[in-house]
Amino acid sequence: MRRMIPVTITTLVLSLLLTPLAFAAIPQGQEEQEEQEQEQSYEETVVVSASRFEQLLMDVPVSISVIAGEFIQNTASTGNYADLLRSVPGLNVTQTSARDTNMTSRQATSTLATSQLVMVDGRTVYQDFFGFVLWELLPVNRDELAQIEVQRGPSSAVWGANAMTGVVNVITKSPRAMGNWTSVRGGAGEIGTSFFSALHSGVRDKFSYKFSGAYYQQDPWPRPSNFSGAAFPDAVNRGTAQPKFDGRVDYQINQDSNLSFGAGYTGTNGIIFTGLGPFDIADGSSASYMRADYNNGDANVRFFANILDAESQNLLSPLILNFATGTYDFSAKNMTVAQEGKHVLNYGGNYRHLTNELSIAPDGDTRSEGGVYLQDNWAPHEQFLINAGVRLDTFSSIDGAVFTPRIGMQVRPFADQDHAIRVSWGRGTRAPSVINNHLNTFIFNSIDLSPLTPVLGFNPGLFAFPIFAEGNPGLKQETHDQFEVGYRAVINGKVSLDFAYYVSETTDNIDFYTDQAFNMFDPPPGWALPGFILNFLPALPKHMTYRNIGSIKNQGMELGFQARVAPGNEIFANYTWQKDPEVEEIDLADVNLPPTNRFNVGMAGSVRGLMYSAVVAYQDEAFWSDVLDSRFHGVTDKMTTLNLTLGYELENINFSVRATNVTNQLFQQHYVGDVIGRRVVAEAGLNFDWDNR
């Protein structure tokens, strides 16, 4: 059935597009004219995520969106990345609780999004033991974000396994780039929200440093009505509290080389939704990391360690999930320019070792993996660019090597103009997680039998039954192939246009399924009613495990527009169309379906001390089937949200009001998720630029 975007959005869209035009008409003083002259044009935007080295956005062989630091500063999103990244075309985003966020590029996301690699300055924060990202554990302060790069499409050819459908790379400012700077900010508002952060950076000759700390807390969003036939404990839903600390020290050896050291700590608690049902992450759960880099020109050698220690309780059963994991990674990379710049060779590799103590997977105590890659950016002509690369990975959990190639061609049809047409094909993979391979536990679920009261003559109430959940050590990697045609243009440095059409296929999908169910001849333990009654109930799982199965084909289109209408003021609009996936050897009812249409339009900037942003986001209904059994599967309604920020900065003091979902449209972003409503917070901040005082 064709889905239409509501007419009511038109008024909002026109309002957002027309309002900034007034700013363009404001007479510019000398200071504003100088700012416009110094402002970076769109064709000068530099990214590092597409090929693991710095290159102009116009030259990258893949679809990539850049959220600039100025836009991040103005965003209405507070405490989570969902509302910020939802404005990216092709990126499906869900928030299911006060702390739980997931996102996936170009296909439906899920409660534990497993195919999207997320990094901070190239350091992965992907949790290999379960194959997901704890977004709240990013130990960064909003004031230190330079930009966020979102690559859509397979990225394993350079980033390895788990960059199957894309990459989100959070780029922070270096201490030297920040200079001698101090910022303090805090705020509070609806849904029990309160937050505080502080950041200080300094430069002392060859040394530069920055240290930051933050605290964020929020009460829970309300729960939806109980699911049919399944008791969901509303009373135990809770919010989250998240302390964060981070530090970095750089030493400049000479003009071409430097050392960089970083470490951080983040605490968390609250509700996380999984395929095994919801878990309550206990107080005191935390993640920490340490990182050391040596840079010499284009060469980099890095070591990092990620440590995660958490305890959690399943809300539907007495299942305890305690996990203590360590990820230790050593990597090296370099770049070589050959034939007077016609070839840019990028190569490197890494070795990673994981240690795990998992209460529900006691046999998955260690895992090792490693890989090498080679990529060539070849410019046979000033209007042609060819990108080709391949990566080879080995895993202690997978038989044989895994190859992930990609190739692309870009043509600039008009010399000396920023128009580029690209065609590309790439492959991405996702390795089975430790849980996928070694899960070994009982899940206790329950079903509400009270609807049988008129037939039985008494109320049988709730019935609890066990499910044995078991991993599969023989799993293969998931494989994702994508073909894409795209167009990117920059007009006069102030207008950016993007188009992309893609078709993709994911094979050997890792599926958690029920391979045995209780029946009248094999009733669950403790079943006291006549066995034939089981024939009239939803199937009660007896044994669940993982398998590789079938293929899922996706296709879609993305359109993007961005323009600077005045110095420091931008407008944008984008549209995403995603066709319902086609499946083979899989029941379509077991596959999540993304919203067919998504639309974002907004503006952000500042005028004479007035800071503002306004973003309207619309998406169609979506279908969810990734949690337990059919009682937890269903459709979420289409939704339209309006997020606003309004603030004022006077010298080193700033005040702002930030509101998400201003119209208070109550909606779920996942069928089992919380009901998200409006939240308004007030914020005040102090900034001290010690270099200019």
Short mmCIF file of C-alpha atoms in Angstrom, two decimals, residues 175 179-184 198-202 209-213:
data_model
loop_
_atom_site.label_atom_id
_atom_site.label_comp_id
_atom_site.label_asym_id
_atom_site.label_seq_id
_atom_site.Cartn_x
_atom_site.Cartn_y
_atom_site.Cartn_z
CA PRO A 175 43.82 20.06 22.25
CA GLY A 179 43.83 26.25 22.32
CA ASN A 180 43.60 27.57 25.86
CA TRP A 181 39.91 27.16 26.46
CA THR A 182 37.51 26.48 29.34
CA SER A 183 33.79 25.79 29.18
CA VAL A 184 31.24 24.96 31.85
CA ALA A 198 33.11 20.99 32.13
CA LEU A 199 35.97 21.07 29.65
CA HIS A 200 39.44 22.60 29.80
CA SER A 201 42.16 22.55 27.16
CA GLY A 202 45.60 24.09 27.09
CA TYR A 209 46.03 18.69 26.64
CA LYS A 210 42.31 18.61 27.35
CA PHE A 211 40.26 17.19 30.20
CA SER A 212 36.50 16.93 30.48
CA GLY A 213 33.84 15.63 32.83
#
